[in-house]
mmCIF file of C-alpha atoms in Angstrom:
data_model
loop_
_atom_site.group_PDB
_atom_site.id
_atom_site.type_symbol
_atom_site.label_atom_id
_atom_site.label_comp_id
_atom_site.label_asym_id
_atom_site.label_seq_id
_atom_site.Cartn_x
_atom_site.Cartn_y
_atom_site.Cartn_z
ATOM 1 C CA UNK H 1 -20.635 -2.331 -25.805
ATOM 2 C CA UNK H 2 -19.636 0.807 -23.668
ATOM 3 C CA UNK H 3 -16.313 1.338 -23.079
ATOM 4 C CA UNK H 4 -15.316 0.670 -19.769
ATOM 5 C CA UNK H 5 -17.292 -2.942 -21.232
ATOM 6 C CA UNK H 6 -15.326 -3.578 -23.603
ATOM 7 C CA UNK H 7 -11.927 -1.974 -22.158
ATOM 8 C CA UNK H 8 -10.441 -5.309 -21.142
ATOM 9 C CA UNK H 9 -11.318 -7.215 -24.192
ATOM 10 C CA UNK H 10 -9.430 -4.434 -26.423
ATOM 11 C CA UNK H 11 -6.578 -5.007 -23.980
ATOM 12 C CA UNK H 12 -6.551 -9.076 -24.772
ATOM 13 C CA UNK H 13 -6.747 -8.210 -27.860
ATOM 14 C CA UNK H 14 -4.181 -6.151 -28.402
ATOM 15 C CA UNK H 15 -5.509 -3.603 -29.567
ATOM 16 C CA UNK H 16 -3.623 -0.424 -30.375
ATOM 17 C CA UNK H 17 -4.841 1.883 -27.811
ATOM 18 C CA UNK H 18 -3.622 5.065 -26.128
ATOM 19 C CA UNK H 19 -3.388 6.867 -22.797
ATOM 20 C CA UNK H 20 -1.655 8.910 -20.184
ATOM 21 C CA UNK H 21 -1.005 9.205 -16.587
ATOM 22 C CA UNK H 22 -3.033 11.772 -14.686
ATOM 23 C CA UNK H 23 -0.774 13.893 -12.608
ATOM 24 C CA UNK H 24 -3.695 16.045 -11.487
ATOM 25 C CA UNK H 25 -5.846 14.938 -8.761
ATOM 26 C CA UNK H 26 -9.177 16.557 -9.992
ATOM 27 C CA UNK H 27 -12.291 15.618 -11.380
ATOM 28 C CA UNK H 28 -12.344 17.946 -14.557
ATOM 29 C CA UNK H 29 -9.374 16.645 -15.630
ATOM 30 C CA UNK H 30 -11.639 13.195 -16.072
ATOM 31 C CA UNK H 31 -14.294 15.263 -18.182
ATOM 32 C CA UNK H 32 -11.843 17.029 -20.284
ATOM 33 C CA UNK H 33 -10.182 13.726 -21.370
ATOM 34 C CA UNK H 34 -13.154 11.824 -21.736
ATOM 35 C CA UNK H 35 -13.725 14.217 -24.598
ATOM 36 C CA UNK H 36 -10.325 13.528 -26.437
ATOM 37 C CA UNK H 37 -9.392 10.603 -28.581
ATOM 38 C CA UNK H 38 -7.794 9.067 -25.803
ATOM 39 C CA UNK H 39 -8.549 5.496 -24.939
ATOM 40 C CA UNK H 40 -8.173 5.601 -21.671
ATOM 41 C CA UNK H 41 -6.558 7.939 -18.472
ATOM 42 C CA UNK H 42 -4.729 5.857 -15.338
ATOM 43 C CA UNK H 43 -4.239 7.980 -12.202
ATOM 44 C CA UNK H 44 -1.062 7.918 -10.605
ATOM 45 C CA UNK H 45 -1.325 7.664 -7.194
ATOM 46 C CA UNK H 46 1.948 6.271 -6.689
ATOM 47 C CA UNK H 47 3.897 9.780 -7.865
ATOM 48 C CA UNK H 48 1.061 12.172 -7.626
ATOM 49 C CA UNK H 49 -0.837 13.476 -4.696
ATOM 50 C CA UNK H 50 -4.432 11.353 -5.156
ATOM 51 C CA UNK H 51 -5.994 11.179 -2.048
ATOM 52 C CA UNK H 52 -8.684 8.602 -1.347
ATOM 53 C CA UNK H 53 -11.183 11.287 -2.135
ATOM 54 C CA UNK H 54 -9.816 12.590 -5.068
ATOM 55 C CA UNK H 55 -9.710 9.112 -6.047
ATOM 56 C CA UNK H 56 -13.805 9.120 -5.423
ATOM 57 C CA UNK H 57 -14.582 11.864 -7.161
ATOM 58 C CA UNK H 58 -11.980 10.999 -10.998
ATOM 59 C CA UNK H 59 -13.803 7.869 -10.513
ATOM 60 C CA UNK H 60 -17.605 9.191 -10.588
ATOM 61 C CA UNK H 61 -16.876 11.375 -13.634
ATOM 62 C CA UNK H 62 -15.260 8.203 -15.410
ATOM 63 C CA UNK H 63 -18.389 6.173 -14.454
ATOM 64 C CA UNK H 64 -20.563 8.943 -15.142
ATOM 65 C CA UNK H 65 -19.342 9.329 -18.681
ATOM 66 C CA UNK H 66 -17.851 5.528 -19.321
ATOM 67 C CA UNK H 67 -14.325 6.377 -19.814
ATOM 68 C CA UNK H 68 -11.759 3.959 -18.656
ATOM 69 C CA UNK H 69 -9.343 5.103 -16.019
ATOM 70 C CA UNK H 70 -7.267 2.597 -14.283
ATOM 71 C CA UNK H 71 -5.559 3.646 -10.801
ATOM 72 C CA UNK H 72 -1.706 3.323 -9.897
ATOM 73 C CA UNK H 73 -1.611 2.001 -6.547
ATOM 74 C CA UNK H 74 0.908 3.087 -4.493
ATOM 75 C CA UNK H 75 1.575 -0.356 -3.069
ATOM 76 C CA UNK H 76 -0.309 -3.740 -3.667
ATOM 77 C CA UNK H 77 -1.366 -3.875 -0.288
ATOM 78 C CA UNK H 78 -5.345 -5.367 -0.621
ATOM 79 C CA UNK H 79 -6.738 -2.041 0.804
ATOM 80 C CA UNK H 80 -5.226 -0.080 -1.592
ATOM 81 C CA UNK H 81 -6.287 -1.955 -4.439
ATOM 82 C CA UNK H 82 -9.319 -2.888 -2.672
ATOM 83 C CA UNK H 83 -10.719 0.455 -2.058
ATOM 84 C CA UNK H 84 -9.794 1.890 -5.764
ATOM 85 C CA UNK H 85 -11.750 -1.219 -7.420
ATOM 86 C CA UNK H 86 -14.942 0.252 -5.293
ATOM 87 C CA UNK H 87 -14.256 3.546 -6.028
ATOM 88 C CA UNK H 88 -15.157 2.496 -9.520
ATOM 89 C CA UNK H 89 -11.636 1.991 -11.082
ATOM 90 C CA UNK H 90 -11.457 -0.320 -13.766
ATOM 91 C CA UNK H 91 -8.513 -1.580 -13.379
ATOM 92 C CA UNK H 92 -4.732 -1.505 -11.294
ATOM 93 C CA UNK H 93 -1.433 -0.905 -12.090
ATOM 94 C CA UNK H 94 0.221 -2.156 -9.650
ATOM 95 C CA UNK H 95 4.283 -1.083 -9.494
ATOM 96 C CA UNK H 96 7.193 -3.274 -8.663
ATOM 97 C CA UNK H 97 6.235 -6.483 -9.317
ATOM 98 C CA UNK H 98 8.930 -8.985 -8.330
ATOM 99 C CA UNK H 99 7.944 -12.080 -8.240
ATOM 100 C CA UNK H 100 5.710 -15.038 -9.215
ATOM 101 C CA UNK H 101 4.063 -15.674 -5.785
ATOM 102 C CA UNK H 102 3.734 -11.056 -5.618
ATOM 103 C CA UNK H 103 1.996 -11.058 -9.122
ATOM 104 C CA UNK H 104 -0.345 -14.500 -7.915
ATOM 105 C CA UNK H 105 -1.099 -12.194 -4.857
ATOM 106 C CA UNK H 106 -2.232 -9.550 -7.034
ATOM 107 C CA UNK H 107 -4.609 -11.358 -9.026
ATOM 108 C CA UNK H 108 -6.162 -12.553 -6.250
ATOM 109 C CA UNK H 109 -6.252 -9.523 -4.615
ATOM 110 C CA UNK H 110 -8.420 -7.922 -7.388
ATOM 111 C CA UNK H 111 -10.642 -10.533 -7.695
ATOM 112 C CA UNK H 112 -13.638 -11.697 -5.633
ATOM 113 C CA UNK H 113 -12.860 -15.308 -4.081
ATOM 114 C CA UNK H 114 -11.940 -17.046 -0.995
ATOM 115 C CA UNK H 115 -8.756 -14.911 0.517
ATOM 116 C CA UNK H 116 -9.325 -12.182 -2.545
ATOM 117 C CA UNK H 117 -11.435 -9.128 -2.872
ATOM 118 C CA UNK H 118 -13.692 -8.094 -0.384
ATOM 119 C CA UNK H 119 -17.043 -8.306 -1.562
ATOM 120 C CA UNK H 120 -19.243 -5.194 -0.947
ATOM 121 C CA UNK H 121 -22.493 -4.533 -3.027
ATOM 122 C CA UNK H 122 -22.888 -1.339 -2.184
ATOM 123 C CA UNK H 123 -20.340 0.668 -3.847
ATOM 124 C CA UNK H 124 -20.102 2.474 -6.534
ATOM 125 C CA UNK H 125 -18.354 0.260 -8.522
ATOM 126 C CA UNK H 126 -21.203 -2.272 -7.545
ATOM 127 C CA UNK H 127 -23.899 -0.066 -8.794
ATOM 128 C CA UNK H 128 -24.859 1.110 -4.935
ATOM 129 C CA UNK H 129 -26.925 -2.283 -3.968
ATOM 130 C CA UNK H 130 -28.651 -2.238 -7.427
ATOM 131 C CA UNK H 131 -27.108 -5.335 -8.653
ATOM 132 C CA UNK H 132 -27.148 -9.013 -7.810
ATOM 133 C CA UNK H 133 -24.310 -10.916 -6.549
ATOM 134 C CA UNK H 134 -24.246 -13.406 -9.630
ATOM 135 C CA UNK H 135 -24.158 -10.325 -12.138
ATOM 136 C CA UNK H 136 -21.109 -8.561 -9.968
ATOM 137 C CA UNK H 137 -19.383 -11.502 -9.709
ATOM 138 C CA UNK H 138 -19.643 -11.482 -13.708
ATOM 139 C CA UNK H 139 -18.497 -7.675 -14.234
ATOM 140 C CA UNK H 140 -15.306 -8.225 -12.449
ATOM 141 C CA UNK H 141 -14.857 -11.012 -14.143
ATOM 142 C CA UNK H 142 -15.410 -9.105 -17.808
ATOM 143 C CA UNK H 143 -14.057 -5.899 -16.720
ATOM 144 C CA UNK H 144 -11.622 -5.568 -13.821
ATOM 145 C CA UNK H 145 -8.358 -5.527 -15.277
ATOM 146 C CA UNK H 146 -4.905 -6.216 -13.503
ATOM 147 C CA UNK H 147 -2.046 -4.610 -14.640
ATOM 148 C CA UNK H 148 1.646 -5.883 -13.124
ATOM 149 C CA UNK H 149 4.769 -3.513 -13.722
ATOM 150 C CA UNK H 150 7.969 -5.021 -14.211
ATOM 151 C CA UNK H 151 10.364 -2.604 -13.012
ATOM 152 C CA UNK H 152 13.701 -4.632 -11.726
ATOM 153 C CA UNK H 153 15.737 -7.277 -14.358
ATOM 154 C CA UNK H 154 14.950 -9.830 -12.024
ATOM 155 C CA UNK H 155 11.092 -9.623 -12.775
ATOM 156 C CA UNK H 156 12.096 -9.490 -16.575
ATOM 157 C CA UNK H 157 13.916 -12.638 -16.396
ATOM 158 C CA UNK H 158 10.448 -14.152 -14.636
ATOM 159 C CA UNK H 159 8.401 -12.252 -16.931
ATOM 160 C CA UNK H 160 6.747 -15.506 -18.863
ATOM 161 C CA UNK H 161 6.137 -16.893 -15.860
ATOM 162 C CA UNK H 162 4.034 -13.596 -14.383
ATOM 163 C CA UNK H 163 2.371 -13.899 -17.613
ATOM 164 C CA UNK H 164 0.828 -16.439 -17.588
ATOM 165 C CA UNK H 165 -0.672 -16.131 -14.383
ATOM 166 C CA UNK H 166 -4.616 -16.558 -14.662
ATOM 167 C CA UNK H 167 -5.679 -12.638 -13.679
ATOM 168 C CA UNK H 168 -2.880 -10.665 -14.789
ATOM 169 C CA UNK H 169 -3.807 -9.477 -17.729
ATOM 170 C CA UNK H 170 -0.709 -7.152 -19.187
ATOM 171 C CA UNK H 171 2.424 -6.084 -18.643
ATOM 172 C CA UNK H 172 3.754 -2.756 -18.063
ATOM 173 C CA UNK H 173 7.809 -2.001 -18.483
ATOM 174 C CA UNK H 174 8.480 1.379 -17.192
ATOM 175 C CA UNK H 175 11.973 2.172 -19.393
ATOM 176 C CA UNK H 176 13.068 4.933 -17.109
ATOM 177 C CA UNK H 177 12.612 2.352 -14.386
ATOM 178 C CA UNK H 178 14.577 -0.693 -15.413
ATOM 179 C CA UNK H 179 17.305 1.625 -16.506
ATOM 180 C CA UNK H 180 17.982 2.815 -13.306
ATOM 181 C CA UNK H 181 17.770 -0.858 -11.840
ATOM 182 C CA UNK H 182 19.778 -1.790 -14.429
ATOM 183 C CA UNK H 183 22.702 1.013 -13.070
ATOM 184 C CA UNK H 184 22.311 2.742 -16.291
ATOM 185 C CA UNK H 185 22.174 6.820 -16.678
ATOM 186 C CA UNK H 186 19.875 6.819 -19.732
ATOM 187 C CA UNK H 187 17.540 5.128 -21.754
ATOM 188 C CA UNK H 188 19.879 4.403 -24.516
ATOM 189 C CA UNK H 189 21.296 0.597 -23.387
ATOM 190 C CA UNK H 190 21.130 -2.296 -25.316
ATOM 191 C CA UNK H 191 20.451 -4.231 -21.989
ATOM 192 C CA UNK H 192 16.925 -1.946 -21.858
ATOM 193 C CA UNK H 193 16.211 -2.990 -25.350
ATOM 194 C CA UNK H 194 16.548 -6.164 -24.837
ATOM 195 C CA UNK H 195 14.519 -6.385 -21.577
ATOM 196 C CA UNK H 196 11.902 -4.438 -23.419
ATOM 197 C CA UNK H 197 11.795 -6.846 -25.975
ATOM 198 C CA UNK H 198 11.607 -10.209 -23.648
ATOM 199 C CA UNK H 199 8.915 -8.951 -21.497
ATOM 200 C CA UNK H 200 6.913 -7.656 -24.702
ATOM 201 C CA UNK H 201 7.442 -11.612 -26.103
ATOM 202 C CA UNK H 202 6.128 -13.018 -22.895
ATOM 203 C CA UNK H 203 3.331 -10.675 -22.905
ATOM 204 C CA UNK H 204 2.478 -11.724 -26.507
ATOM 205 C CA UNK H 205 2.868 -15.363 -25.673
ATOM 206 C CA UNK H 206 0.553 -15.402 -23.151
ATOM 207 C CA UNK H 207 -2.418 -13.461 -24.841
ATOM 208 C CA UNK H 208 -1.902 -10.772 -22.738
ATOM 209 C CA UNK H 209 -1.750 -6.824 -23.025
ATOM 210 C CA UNK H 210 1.847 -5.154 -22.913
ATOM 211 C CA UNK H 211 2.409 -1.555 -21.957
ATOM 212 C CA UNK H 212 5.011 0.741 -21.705
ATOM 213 C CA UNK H 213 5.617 4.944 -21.272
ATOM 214 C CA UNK H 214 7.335 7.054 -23.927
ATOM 215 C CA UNK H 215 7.157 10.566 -23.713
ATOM 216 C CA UNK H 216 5.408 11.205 -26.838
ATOM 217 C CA UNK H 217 3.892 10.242 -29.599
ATOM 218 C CA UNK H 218 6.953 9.890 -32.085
ATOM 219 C CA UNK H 219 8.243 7.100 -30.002
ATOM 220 C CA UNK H 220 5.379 5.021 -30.577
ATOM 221 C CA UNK H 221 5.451 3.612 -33.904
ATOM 222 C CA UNK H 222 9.005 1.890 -33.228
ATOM 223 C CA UNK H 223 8.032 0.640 -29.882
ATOM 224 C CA UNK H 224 4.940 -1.116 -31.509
ATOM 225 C CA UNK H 225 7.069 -2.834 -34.068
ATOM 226 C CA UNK H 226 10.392 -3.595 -31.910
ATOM 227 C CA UNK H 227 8.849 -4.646 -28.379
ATOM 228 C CA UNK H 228 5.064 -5.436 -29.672
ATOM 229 C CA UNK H 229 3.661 -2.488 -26.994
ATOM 230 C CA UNK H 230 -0.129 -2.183 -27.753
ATOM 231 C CA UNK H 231 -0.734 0.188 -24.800
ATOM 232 C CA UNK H 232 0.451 3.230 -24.510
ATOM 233 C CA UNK H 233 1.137 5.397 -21.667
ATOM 234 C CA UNK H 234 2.258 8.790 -23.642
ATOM 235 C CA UNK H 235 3.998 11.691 -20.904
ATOM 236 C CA UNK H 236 1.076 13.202 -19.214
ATOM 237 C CA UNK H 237 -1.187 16.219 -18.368
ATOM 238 C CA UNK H 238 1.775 18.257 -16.868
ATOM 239 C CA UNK H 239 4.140 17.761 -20.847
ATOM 240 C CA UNK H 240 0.700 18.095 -22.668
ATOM 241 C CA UNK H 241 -0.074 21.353 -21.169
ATOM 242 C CA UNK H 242 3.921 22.960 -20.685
ATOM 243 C CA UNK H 243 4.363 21.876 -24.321
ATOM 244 C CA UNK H 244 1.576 23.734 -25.533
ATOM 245 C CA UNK H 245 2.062 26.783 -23.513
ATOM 246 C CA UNK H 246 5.424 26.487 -25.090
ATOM 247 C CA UNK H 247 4.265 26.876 -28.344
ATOM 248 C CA UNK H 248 1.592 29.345 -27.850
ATOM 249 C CA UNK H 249 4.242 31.638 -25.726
ATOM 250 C CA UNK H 250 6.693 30.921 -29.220
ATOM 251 C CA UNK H 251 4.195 32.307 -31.587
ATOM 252 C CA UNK H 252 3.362 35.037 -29.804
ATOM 253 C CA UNK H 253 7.050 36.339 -28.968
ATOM 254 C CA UNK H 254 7.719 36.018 -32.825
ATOM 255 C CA UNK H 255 5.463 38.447 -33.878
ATOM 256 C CA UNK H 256 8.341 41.083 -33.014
ATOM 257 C CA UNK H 257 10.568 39.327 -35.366
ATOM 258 C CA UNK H 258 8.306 39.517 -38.576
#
């Protein structure tokens, strides 16, 4: 199976897989990724400066070379998620979810049905008028995944509940996020570990995907084990590319001290 196919099955799996926000609204950025060992790539147009074309043109260089990328919305509004679905996306993150009835909203919003997505055969995501209605209507329902971010201790105390909503398919806790709703300075508190850990158990309860960030790769083995994350959001292109440069400028300097 390829593997934007098969991308939402690994998820429901829980799978161990790996990714990282895409800062950089460009198109090579797609096709240098696609390359790496990475699992998947979500662009974040909620931080970043992704324009609707920008979105366009990640999203034909994912199709083009079936790599996953998902898209941060910048709100759950239905055009947003509507128009980054058709851009080929396959899948939303959608930030600052709340409540029950704002995550129920969401599902529907991503998927084709009376009140739902807006169906349109002739995008890209839709194969440009290639495909038949029944088969569409069977690719969202295999690949389009839906990806609700709990953000404030309120949704963590409702996070079984979101779970087990028929569409939402993982969980995302954004530490940085529910520290600072939490009034905290850091992301040291018990009262983040523990949040971590209940959303992570209703994720897991539910057969659903949970995801988190951590800023790199040494946090992830303790984070799989404590919270049961399986999807990892690790830093992005901006630390990847300052940290080597880093390095590289290191090495080079250091040649005067041999």
């Amino acid at each position: 199976m390829s593997r934007i196919g098969s991308f939402k099955s690994r998820i429901l799996s829980r799978e161990l897989m790996v990714g990282t926000f895409l800062k950089t609204p460009h198109y090579v950025m797609i096709e240098i990724f696609a390359q790496s060992g990475f699992d998947f790539l979500c662009l974040d147009a909620e931080h970043a400066p992704f324009d609707r074309r920008a979105v366009d043109e990640c999203m034909a260089v994912s199709r083009a070379l079936d790599f996953p990328v998902l898209v941060r919305v910048g709100d759950t509004s239905h055009r947003e998620i509507l128009w980054a679905l058709d851009c080929g996306a396959v899948g939303i993150v959608a930030p600052h979810i709340e409540t029950v009835n704002q995550a129920e909203e969401l599902a529907k919003a991503a998927r084709f049905g009376l009140g739902g997505r807006g169906y349109a055969g002739s995008s890209r995501w839709a194969g440009y008028a290639t495909k038949k209605m029944p088969d569409l209507l069977q690719q969202s329902k295999n690949e389009t995944v839906v990806i609700a971010q709990i953000e404030e201790p309120a949704a963590v105390e409702i996070a079984g509940s979101i779970a087990k909503i028929n569409g939402i398919d993982g969980l995302f806790s954004g530490p940085a996020d529910l520290s600072v709703g939490m009034g905290f300075e850091n992301q040291e508190s018990n009262e983040l570990k523990a949040a971590l850990k209940r959303v992570g158990e209703a994720a897991k309860a539910s057969g659903k995907g949970y995801a988190s960030f951590v800023g790199d790769a040494s946090q992830a083995g303790s984070w799989a084990e404590d919270y049961d994350v399986n999807m990892f959001f690790v830093g992005s292109e901006h630390s990847f590319i300052r940290k080597k440069a880093d390095e590289i400028a290191a090495q080079i300097k250091a040649i005067h001290e041999i």
